[in-house]
Tab-separated table of C-alpha atoms in Angstrom:
chain	number	residue	atom	x	y	z
A	1	UNK	CA	34.686	-13.222	27.048
A	2	UNK	CA	33.679	-10.388	29.339
A	3	UNK	CA	30.420	-11.521	30.941
A	4	UNK	CA	28.434	-14.669	31.368
A	5	UNK	CA	25.176	-14.717	29.424
A	6	UNK	CA	21.851	-16.204	30.410
A	7	UNK	CA	22.115	-18.089	27.107
A	8	UNK	CA	25.569	-19.579	27.654
A	9	UNK	CA	25.779	-23.392	27.512
A	10	UNK	CA	27.590	-24.989	30.442
A	11	UNK	CA	29.927	-28.005	30.348
A	12	UNK	CA	27.310	-30.453	31.644
A	13	UNK	CA	24.922	-29.465	28.836
A	14	UNK	CA	27.318	-30.376	26.038
A	15	UNK	CA	26.229	-33.090	23.604
A	16	UNK	CA	27.965	-35.628	21.359
A	17	UNK	CA	28.763	-34.649	17.790
A	18	UNK	CA	26.519	-37.473	16.576
A	19	UNK	CA	23.512	-35.860	18.296
A	20	UNK	CA	24.199	-32.528	16.603
A	21	UNK	CA	24.775	-34.236	13.247
A	22	UNK	CA	21.376	-35.939	13.543
A	23	UNK	CA	19.700	-32.569	14.106
A	24	UNK	CA	21.290	-31.326	10.871
A	25	UNK	CA	20.309	-34.530	9.078
A	26	UNK	CA	16.724	-34.116	10.253
A	27	UNK	CA	16.712	-30.571	8.918
A	28	UNK	CA	17.985	-31.750	5.535
A	29	UNK	CA	15.375	-34.490	5.069
A	30	UNK	CA	12.486	-32.372	3.852
A	31	UNK	CA	10.249	-31.820	0.832
A	32	UNK	CA	11.971	-28.499	-0.114
A	33	UNK	CA	15.281	-30.386	-0.575
A	34	UNK	CA	13.529	-32.856	-2.870
A	35	UNK	CA	12.064	-29.885	-4.730
A	36	UNK	CA	15.507	-28.327	-5.256
A	37	UNK	CA	16.706	-31.637	-6.690
A	38	UNK	CA	13.735	-31.619	-9.039
A	39	UNK	CA	14.505	-28.042	-10.055
A	40	UNK	CA	18.126	-28.967	-10.840
A	41	UNK	CA	17.105	-31.759	-13.208
A	42	UNK	CA	14.297	-29.584	-14.564
A	43	UNK	CA	16.902	-26.906	-15.273
A	44	UNK	CA	18.631	-29.330	-17.601
A	45	UNK	CA	21.753	-30.009	-15.543
A	46	UNK	CA	23.410	-33.339	-16.433
A	47	UNK	CA	23.650	-35.733	-13.482
A	48	UNK	CA	27.427	-35.175	-12.975
A	49	UNK	CA	26.773	-31.426	-12.831
A	50	UNK	CA	23.927	-31.964	-10.360
A	51	UNK	CA	26.272	-33.920	-8.088
A	52	UNK	CA	28.966	-31.245	-8.459
A	53	UNK	CA	26.483	-28.443	-7.693
A	54	UNK	CA	25.300	-30.240	-4.559
A	55	UNK	CA	28.808	-30.939	-3.262
A	56	UNK	CA	30.094	-27.426	-4.002
A	57	UNK	CA	26.960	-25.731	-2.678
A	58	UNK	CA	26.851	-27.617	0.595
A	59	UNK	CA	30.639	-27.360	0.834
A	60	UNK	CA	30.344	-23.558	0.781
A	61	UNK	CA	27.634	-23.646	3.433
A	62	UNK	CA	29.621	-26.010	5.659
A	63	UNK	CA	32.651	-23.726	5.373
A	64	UNK	CA	30.947	-20.746	6.977
A	65	UNK	CA	28.696	-22.728	9.329
A	66	UNK	CA	31.789	-24.443	10.762
A	67	UNK	CA	33.452	-21.107	11.572
A	68	UNK	CA	30.243	-19.792	13.164
A	69	UNK	CA	29.709	-23.107	14.936
A	70	UNK	CA	33.225	-23.149	16.398
A	71	UNK	CA	32.756	-19.602	17.726
A	72	UNK	CA	29.473	-20.724	19.292
A	73	UNK	CA	31.170	-23.806	20.750
A	74	UNK	CA	33.879	-21.612	22.306
A	75	UNK	CA	31.439	-19.106	23.816
A	76	UNK	CA	28.364	-21.307	24.355
A	77	UNK	CA	26.154	-18.636	22.770
A	78	UNK	CA	23.350	-18.781	20.159
A	79	UNK	CA	23.690	-16.684	17.014
A	80	UNK	CA	21.389	-13.863	18.188
A	81	UNK	CA	23.705	-13.271	21.178
A	82	UNK	CA	26.977	-14.162	19.429
A	83	UNK	CA	26.194	-11.313	17.011
A	84	UNK	CA	26.647	-8.818	19.869
A	85	UNK	CA	30.400	-9.130	19.389
A	86	UNK	CA	30.094	-7.656	15.895
A	87	UNK	CA	26.956	-5.468	15.897
A	88	UNK	CA	26.699	-4.480	19.554
A	89	UNK	CA	23.930	-5.499	21.920
A	90	UNK	CA	21.291	-3.231	20.397
A	91	UNK	CA	22.353	-4.094	16.859
A	92	UNK	CA	22.090	-7.818	17.544
A	93	UNK	CA	18.877	-7.421	19.496
A	94	UNK	CA	16.896	-5.034	17.315
A	95	UNK	CA	18.229	-6.004	13.874
A	96	UNK	CA	19.338	-9.649	13.953
A	97	UNK	CA	16.919	-10.995	16.564
A	98	UNK	CA	14.014	-9.231	14.848
A	99	UNK	CA	14.884	-10.692	11.436
A	100	UNK	CA	15.410	-14.180	12.869
A	101	UNK	CA	12.256	-14.127	14.967
A	102	UNK	CA	10.037	-12.978	12.095
A	103	UNK	CA	11.566	-15.347	9.530
A	104	UNK	CA	11.757	-18.454	11.722
A	105	UNK	CA	8.387	-18.081	13.430
A	106	UNK	CA	6.670	-17.135	10.163
A	107	UNK	CA	8.065	-20.133	8.308
A	108	UNK	CA	7.213	-22.353	11.265
A	109	UNK	CA	3.572	-21.349	10.943
A	110	UNK	CA	3.494	-21.830	7.180
A	111	UNK	CA	5.208	-25.232	7.360
A	112	UNK	CA	2.812	-26.358	10.099
A	113	UNK	CA	-0.133	-25.333	7.935
A	114	UNK	CA	1.347	-27.065	4.874
A	115	UNK	CA	1.824	-30.248	6.903
A	116	UNK	CA	-1.712	-30.003	8.271
A	117	UNK	CA	-3.212	-29.510	4.822
A	118	UNK	CA	-1.328	-32.467	3.346
A	119	UNK	CA	-2.133	-34.625	6.379
A	120	UNK	CA	-5.836	-33.771	6.080
A	121	UNK	CA	-5.840	-34.547	2.342
A	122	UNK	CA	-4.078	-37.898	2.773
A	123	UNK	CA	-6.182	-38.864	5.791
A	124	UNK	CA	-9.392	-37.986	3.942
A	125	UNK	CA	-8.287	-40.081	0.958
A	126	UNK	CA	-7.376	-43.056	3.137
A	127	UNK	CA	-10.724	-42.838	4.964
A	128	UNK	CA	-12.708	-42.344	1.760
A	129	UNK	CA	-13.939	-38.889	2.771
A	130	UNK	CA	-13.040	-37.147	-0.483
A	131	UNK	CA	-11.855	-33.546	-0.237
A	132	UNK	CA	-11.186	-32.432	3.365
A	133	UNK	CA	-13.201	-29.504	4.682
A	134	UNK	CA	-11.631	-26.169	5.579
A	135	UNK	CA	-12.301	-26.892	9.256
A	136	UNK	CA	-10.535	-30.260	9.007
A	137	UNK	CA	-7.493	-28.677	7.364
A	138	UNK	CA	-7.331	-25.922	10.003
A	139	UNK	CA	-7.717	-28.446	12.830
A	140	UNK	CA	-4.945	-30.683	11.449
A	141	UNK	CA	-2.672	-27.656	11.004
A	142	UNK	CA	-3.218	-26.546	14.586
A	143	UNK	CA	-2.754	-30.052	16.013
A	144	UNK	CA	0.516	-30.636	14.157
A	145	UNK	CA	1.692	-27.131	14.990
A	146	UNK	CA	1.148	-27.856	18.691
A	147	UNK	CA	2.951	-31.212	18.463
A	148	UNK	CA	5.945	-29.568	16.785
A	149	UNK	CA	5.918	-26.733	19.323
A	150	UNK	CA	6.000	-29.147	22.254
A	151	UNK	CA	9.089	-30.773	20.743
A	152	UNK	CA	10.789	-27.405	20.207
A	153	UNK	CA	9.967	-26.253	23.749
A	154	UNK	CA	11.788	-29.331	25.070
A	155	UNK	CA	14.973	-27.673	23.803
A	156	UNK	CA	17.938	-29.445	22.269
A	157	UNK	CA	17.070	-32.709	24.032
A	158	UNK	CA	13.663	-32.712	22.337
A	159	UNK	CA	15.283	-32.171	18.938
A	160	UNK	CA	17.880	-34.846	19.660
A	161	UNK	CA	15.426	-37.604	20.560
A	162	UNK	CA	13.055	-36.718	17.732
A	163	UNK	CA	15.881	-37.078	15.221
A	164	UNK	CA	17.256	-40.253	16.819
A	165	UNK	CA	13.923	-41.874	15.950
A	166	UNK	CA	12.907	-40.008	12.804
A	167	UNK	CA	16.105	-39.789	10.747
A	168	UNK	CA	16.774	-43.544	10.332
A	169	UNK	CA	13.082	-44.140	9.607
A	170	UNK	CA	12.991	-41.337	7.036
A	171	UNK	CA	16.108	-42.625	5.282
A	172	UNK	CA	14.547	-46.092	4.989
A	173	UNK	CA	11.218	-44.711	3.719
A	174	UNK	CA	12.926	-42.417	1.188
A	175	UNK	CA	15.151	-45.252	-0.048
A	176	UNK	CA	12.115	-47.484	-0.461
A	177	UNK	CA	10.243	-44.750	-2.329
A	178	UNK	CA	13.232	-44.086	-4.600
A	179	UNK	CA	13.793	-47.742	-5.505
A	180	UNK	CA	10.080	-48.565	-5.801
A	181	UNK	CA	9.476	-45.498	-7.966
A	182	UNK	CA	12.321	-46.395	-10.324
A	183	UNK	CA	11.178	-50.029	-10.591
A	184	UNK	CA	7.499	-49.149	-11.105
A	185	UNK	CA	8.267	-46.710	-13.923
A	186	UNK	CA	11.130	-48.625	-15.592
A	187	UNK	CA	13.262	-45.743	-14.439
A	188	UNK	CA	16.621	-47.305	-15.194
A	189	UNK	CA	16.192	-46.634	-18.894
A	190	UNK	CA	14.964	-43.078	-18.297
A	191	UNK	CA	17.963	-42.281	-16.109
A	192	UNK	CA	20.410	-43.854	-18.578
A	193	UNK	CA	18.828	-41.909	-21.444
A	194	UNK	CA	18.748	-38.591	-19.548
A	195	UNK	CA	20.703	-36.159	-21.707
A	196	UNK	CA	19.328	-32.602	-21.464
A	197	UNK	CA	19.688	-30.492	-24.590
A	198	UNK	CA	20.199	-27.266	-22.655
A	199	UNK	CA	21.595	-26.618	-19.201
A	200	UNK	CA	20.994	-23.696	-16.867
A	201	UNK	CA	24.653	-23.980	-15.868
A	202	UNK	CA	26.647	-25.155	-12.873
A	203	UNK	CA	26.557	-21.746	-11.149
A	204	UNK	CA	22.747	-21.830	-11.310
A	205	UNK	CA	22.821	-25.236	-9.632
A	206	UNK	CA	25.214	-24.095	-6.908
A	207	UNK	CA	23.071	-21.020	-6.277
A	208	UNK	CA	19.931	-23.136	-5.858
A	209	UNK	CA	21.673	-25.480	-3.414
A	210	UNK	CA	23.123	-22.661	-1.307
A	211	UNK	CA	19.818	-20.779	-1.214
A	212	UNK	CA	18.064	-23.880	0.122
A	213	UNK	CA	20.139	-23.934	3.332
A	214	UNK	CA	21.843	-20.527	3.581
A	215	UNK	CA	19.813	-19.526	6.644
A	216	UNK	CA	20.484	-22.904	8.280
A	217	UNK	CA	24.212	-22.292	8.021
A	218	UNK	CA	23.882	-19.023	9.945
A	219	UNK	CA	21.745	-20.389	12.781
A	220	UNK	CA	24.237	-23.241	13.214
A	221	UNK	CA	25.415	-21.426	16.343
A	222	UNK	CA	22.130	-22.288	18.086
A	223	UNK	CA	23.027	-25.991	17.885
A	224	UNK	CA	26.828	-26.078	17.657
A	225	UNK	CA	27.070	-24.267	21.011
A	226	UNK	CA	26.257	-27.698	22.480
A	227	UNK	CA	29.366	-29.270	20.894
A	228	UNK	CA	32.164	-30.457	23.180
A	229	UNK	CA	34.996	-29.242	20.944
A	230	UNK	CA	35.778	-27.472	17.697
A	231	UNK	CA	36.520	-30.845	16.118
A	232	UNK	CA	32.996	-31.972	17.010
A	233	UNK	CA	31.597	-28.920	15.216
A	234	UNK	CA	33.487	-29.864	12.060
A	235	UNK	CA	32.401	-33.507	12.200
A	236	UNK	CA	28.744	-32.790	12.975
A	237	UNK	CA	28.448	-30.151	10.246
A	238	UNK	CA	30.046	-32.180	7.462
A	239	UNK	CA	28.460	-35.533	8.355
A	240	UNK	CA	25.046	-34.048	9.114
A	241	UNK	CA	24.749	-31.884	5.998
A	242	UNK	CA	26.676	-33.120	2.958
A	243	UNK	CA	25.827	-36.866	2.735
A	244	UNK	CA	22.150	-36.352	3.613
A	245	UNK	CA	21.836	-33.312	1.359
A	246	UNK	CA	23.396	-35.234	-1.530
A	247	UNK	CA	21.001	-38.141	-0.953
A	248	UNK	CA	17.877	-35.961	-0.751
A	249	UNK	CA	18.624	-33.704	-3.722
A	250	UNK	CA	19.669	-36.631	-5.901
A	251	UNK	CA	16.475	-38.441	-4.895
A	252	UNK	CA	14.422	-35.426	-5.962
A	253	UNK	CA	16.357	-35.133	-9.228
A	254	UNK	CA	16.043	-38.841	-10.096
A	255	UNK	CA	12.353	-38.960	-9.208
A	256	UNK	CA	11.709	-35.937	-11.412
A	257	UNK	CA	13.545	-37.597	-14.310
A	258	UNK	CA	11.685	-40.901	-13.882
A	259	UNK	CA	8.182	-39.833	-12.798
A	260	UNK	CA	8.004	-36.069	-13.319
A	261	UNK	CA	7.316	-35.780	-9.559
A	262	UNK	CA	9.966	-34.956	-6.929
A	263	UNK	CA	7.847	-35.473	-3.790
A	264	UNK	CA	8.519	-38.917	-2.290
A	265	UNK	CA	5.321	-38.786	-0.204
A	266	UNK	CA	3.202	-38.256	-3.339
A	267	UNK	CA	5.057	-41.059	-5.141
A	268	UNK	CA	4.435	-43.440	-2.232
A	269	UNK	CA	0.729	-42.620	-2.357
A	270	UNK	CA	0.663	-43.312	-6.114
A	271	UNK	CA	2.367	-46.675	-5.454
A	272	UNK	CA	-0.498	-47.715	-3.182
A	273	UNK	CA	1.249	-47.207	0.166
A	274	UNK	CA	-0.308	-43.937	1.393
A	275	UNK	CA	0.547	-44.731	5.015
A	276	UNK	CA	4.270	-44.631	4.193
A	277	UNK	CA	3.672	-41.409	2.277
A	278	UNK	CA	1.994	-39.922	5.320
A	279	UNK	CA	4.893	-40.964	7.574
A	280	UNK	CA	7.423	-39.445	5.165
A	281	UNK	CA	5.536	-36.160	4.870
A	282	UNK	CA	4.848	-35.657	8.577
A	283	UNK	CA	8.266	-36.707	9.888
A	284	UNK	CA	10.147	-34.750	7.215
A	285	UNK	CA	8.207	-31.589	8.067
A	286	UNK	CA	8.472	-32.220	11.805
A	287	UNK	CA	12.258	-32.680	11.942
A	288	UNK	CA	12.817	-29.555	9.846
A	289	UNK	CA	10.186	-27.297	11.357
A	290	UNK	CA	11.196	-27.715	14.996
A	291	UNK	CA	14.473	-25.958	14.172
A	292	UNK	CA	12.439	-22.954	12.954
A	293	UNK	CA	10.566	-22.829	16.261
A	294	UNK	CA	13.696	-23.411	18.363
A	295	UNK	CA	15.838	-20.731	16.696
A	296	UNK	CA	12.886	-18.341	16.450
A	297	UNK	CA	12.197	-18.764	20.162
A	298	UNK	CA	15.828	-18.052	21.075
A	299	UNK	CA	15.867	-14.932	18.893
A	300	UNK	CA	12.576	-13.681	20.340
A	301	UNK	CA	13.820	-14.214	23.898
A	302	UNK	CA	16.850	-12.058	23.127
A	303	UNK	CA	14.728	-9.440	21.345
A	304	UNK	CA	12.429	-9.084	24.367
A	305	UNK	CA	15.362	-8.854	26.770
A	306	UNK	CA	14.810	-12.286	28.350
A	307	UNK	CA	17.385	-14.979	28.943
A	308	UNK	CA	17.025	-18.645	28.023
A	309	UNK	CA	14.954	-19.377	31.129
A	310	UNK	CA	11.992	-17.765	29.324
A	311	UNK	CA	12.685	-19.676	26.097
A	312	UNK	CA	9.732	-22.055	26.455
A	313	UNK	CA	7.304	-19.179	26.927
A	314	UNK	CA	8.510	-17.139	23.947
A	315	UNK	CA	8.693	-20.225	21.734
A	316	UNK	CA	5.249	-21.454	22.739
A	317	UNK	CA	3.464	-18.119	22.393
A	318	UNK	CA	5.115	-17.029	19.134
A	319	UNK	CA	4.784	-20.491	17.587
A	320	UNK	CA	1.123	-20.700	18.549
A	321	UNK	CA	0.426	-17.304	16.972
A	322	UNK	CA	2.285	-18.293	13.805
A	323	UNK	CA	0.409	-21.592	13.603
A	324	UNK	CA	-3.016	-19.985	14.076
A	325	UNK	CA	-2.338	-17.260	11.503
A	326	UNK	CA	-1.097	-19.792	8.964
A	327	UNK	CA	-3.879	-22.315	9.673
A	328	UNK	CA	-6.440	-19.744	8.593
A	329	UNK	CA	-4.430	-18.621	5.569
A	330	UNK	CA	-3.412	-15.242	6.951
A	331	UNK	CA	0.347	-15.737	6.418
A	332	UNK	CA	0.165	-16.808	2.768
A	333	UNK	CA	0.159	-13.220	1.532
A	334	UNK	CA	3.385	-12.541	3.438
A	335	UNK	CA	5.520	-15.360	1.995
A	336	UNK	CA	7.398	-12.901	-0.225
A	337	UNK	CA	8.123	-10.751	2.830
A	338	UNK	CA	9.297	-13.796	4.812
A	339	UNK	CA	11.558	-14.787	1.906
A	340	UNK	CA	13.081	-11.297	2.018
A	341	UNK	CA	13.669	-11.593	5.782
A	342	UNK	CA	15.391	-14.961	5.245
A	343	UNK	CA	17.553	-13.587	2.411
A	344	UNK	CA	18.773	-10.675	4.547
A	345	UNK	CA	20.212	-12.897	7.290
A	346	UNK	CA	23.117	-14.929	5.704
A	347	UNK	CA	25.562	-11.959	5.481
A	348	UNK	CA	25.557	-11.991	9.281
A	349	UNK	CA	27.925	-14.948	8.906
A	350	UNK	CA	30.561	-12.736	7.292
A	351	UNK	CA	30.379	-10.162	10.088
A	352	UNK	CA	30.603	-12.764	12.859
A	353	UNK	CA	33.496	-14.579	11.157
A	354	UNK	CA	35.377	-11.308	10.640
A	355	UNK	CA	34.850	-10.177	14.241
A	356	UNK	CA	35.693	-13.490	15.916
A	357	UNK	CA	38.251	-15.082	13.608
A	358	UNK	CA	40.059	-12.163	11.948
A	359	UNK	CA	39.859	-9.285	14.429
A	360	UNK	CA	39.549	-11.559	17.481
A	361	UNK	CA	42.022	-14.141	16.092
A	362	UNK	CA	39.682	-16.973	17.042
A	363	UNK	CA	40.344	-16.618	20.783
A	364	UNK	CA	37.476	-16.797	23.262
A	365	UNK	CA	39.145	-14.368	25.660
A	366	UNK	CA	39.166	-11.692	22.935
A	367	UNK	CA	35.420	-12.022	22.343
A	368	UNK	CA	33.524	-9.018	23.680
A	369	UNK	CA	29.768	-8.519	23.894
A	370	UNK	CA	29.585	-4.854	22.967
A	371	UNK	CA	26.887	-2.457	24.113
A	372	UNK	CA	24.665	-0.299	21.902
A	373	UNK	CA	24.987	-0.333	18.105
A	374	UNK	CA	28.516	-1.080	16.870
A	375	UNK	CA	28.906	0.874	13.627
A	376	UNK	CA	31.425	-1.359	11.769
A	377	UNK	CA	29.246	-4.433	12.208
A	378	UNK	CA	25.930	-2.733	11.484
A	379	UNK	CA	27.221	-1.033	8.321
A	380	UNK	CA	28.983	-4.183	7.082
A	381	UNK	CA	25.861	-6.274	7.665
A	382	UNK	CA	23.566	-3.830	5.844
A	383	UNK	CA	25.915	-3.578	2.854
A	384	UNK	CA	26.314	-7.364	2.702
A	385	UNK	CA	22.562	-7.918	2.992
A	386	UNK	CA	21.861	-5.539	0.112
A	387	UNK	CA	24.506	-7.209	-2.059
A	388	UNK	CA	23.070	-10.648	-1.246
A	389	UNK	CA	19.551	-9.592	-2.219
A	390	UNK	CA	20.572	-7.665	-5.353
A	391	UNK	CA	22.835	-10.403	-6.752
A	392	UNK	CA	20.655	-13.266	-5.524
A	393	UNK	CA	17.462	-12.234	-7.316
A	394	UNK	CA	15.550	-11.656	-4.076
A	395	UNK	CA	13.980	-8.404	-5.250
A	396	UNK	CA	12.550	-10.187	-8.297
A	397	UNK	CA	9.706	-11.149	-5.928
A	398	UNK	CA	8.768	-7.460	-5.878
A	399	UNK	CA	8.176	-6.540	-9.573
A	400	UNK	CA	7.047	-2.971	-8.938
A	401	UNK	CA	10.225	-2.267	-6.978
A	402	UNK	CA	12.446	-3.707	-9.716
A	403	UNK	CA	10.511	-1.776	-12.362
A	404	UNK	CA	11.338	1.451	-10.533
A	405	UNK	CA	14.979	0.469	-9.932
A	406	UNK	CA	16.135	-2.317	-12.320
A	407	UNK	CA	19.601	-2.448	-10.719
A	408	UNK	CA	17.991	-4.086	-7.664
A	409	UNK	CA	17.846	-7.318	-9.662
A	410	UNK	CA	21.385	-7.969	-10.925
A	411	UNK	CA	22.049	-11.718	-10.624
A	412	UNK	CA	25.702	-12.659	-10.143
A	413	UNK	CA	27.253	-15.906	-8.869
A	414	UNK	CA	25.595	-16.962	-5.555
A	415	UNK	CA	23.754	-14.183	-3.722
A	416	UNK	CA	24.194	-15.384	-0.097
A	417	UNK	CA	27.889	-16.133	-0.659
A	418	UNK	CA	28.404	-12.708	-2.254
A	419	UNK	CA	26.769	-11.081	0.762
A	420	UNK	CA	28.877	-13.043	3.242
A	421	UNK	CA	32.139	-12.149	1.485
A	422	UNK	CA	31.209	-8.459	1.151
A	423	UNK	CA	30.111	-8.144	4.791
A	424	UNK	CA	33.322	-9.855	5.951
A	425	UNK	CA	35.543	-7.533	3.904
A	426	UNK	CA	33.571	-4.443	4.946
A	427	UNK	CA	33.919	-5.310	8.631
A	428	UNK	CA	37.667	-5.895	8.351
A	429	UNK	CA	38.073	-2.514	6.598
A	430	UNK	CA	35.696	-0.517	8.817
A	431	UNK	CA	36.621	-1.952	12.218
A	432	UNK	CA	40.005	-0.178	12.572
A	433	UNK	CA	38.534	3.032	11.132
A	434	UNK	CA	35.446	3.170	13.364
A	435	UNK	CA	36.675	1.138	16.328
A	436	UNK	CA	35.085	1.967	19.659
A	437	UNK	CA	36.247	0.474	22.932
A	438	UNK	CA	33.495	-1.740	24.404
A	439	UNK	CA	31.411	-0.190	27.180
A	440	UNK	CA	30.192	-1.966	30.246
A	441	UNK	CA	26.719	-3.413	29.822
A	442	UNK	CA	23.995	-5.083	31.788
A	443	UNK	CA	23.605	-8.781	31.084
């Protein structure tokens, strides 16, 4: 590695694999995961196929997040800086950091507002106030956004301690909600009798699972750089993602079969324990959303030319702006755009893996932070991103665009995986053809 970065993690900052696994587990315990489980059962997949889709989908994600995570562990760098080895400093800064900052900060604001709205509704119901006012919803959104921001600004230690407390509590609450929901609705018979007439297919299920955490697999570098060894990256990724993901998606699927509702917090409210529902909703959003703020803050620091010493400032300011915009409904119209930004990012995994593990042979001393735009990486990333969006149905969110060019919506296998494979192959082919010796750069 040619130069030390202001983002590089030092030996004394390394964390145990259990701490990193808990961060992943906290990210997996969320309402969107329950929703995906509900979608899988709603799509008519038999329970064995649902389990297979979950295991295969998260297995694919763990495969590429482990390779990215091990590269980050070797170098100590977050993904927005690690990408400089494949796309060059300007490519990583102006393309990758921009995409990550917009996507992560935007989703942070929207999730904070969603949490605030649900918190206001539940609190109003518990206090007998009826429908919460717009001002109450906005105030709750801002308050919870600030609380989540403070946690994110504390860095990895803030995420670690939040998840040490929240993850066990969330598992207990979700287990209680699952069992109580099944018992209250005589769910055993419904589950035993579940035999869908038509199925959307196993590939559909795998695609849904991968799409739910494809971005998380790419930003794994931001957290795995704290690992003490490559083995710790493997353990934290597998233990933190697959068992918890299987539990959450199966919970959503079973609840949808039994009650027609995948959201554990809503089920707990219907069972007469709204306080538990409130705990589940807030903690699940909190543990997931802080990773948006943390990774978004790192990307924005790199985009603005700062090092990690300015991380708290960039995270706080950008997160506050995102929260305020979302609290007053100004980000809702841009959810399609944010989804596009998120869909463009996963192929970065293929470029990083190709540069570090194939061209660089997985050796830290061969890793080079290139200056400028590095053509092989930039071209490979753009091609992979287009393939991911075209085959993943991303452009279906833009009907007028698809109407003008129908080929932009050509579903095939799993969009993010297609993009990763294509970007990896493109980089391996283009790198020897367009290779440029790295130039000295300012760090």
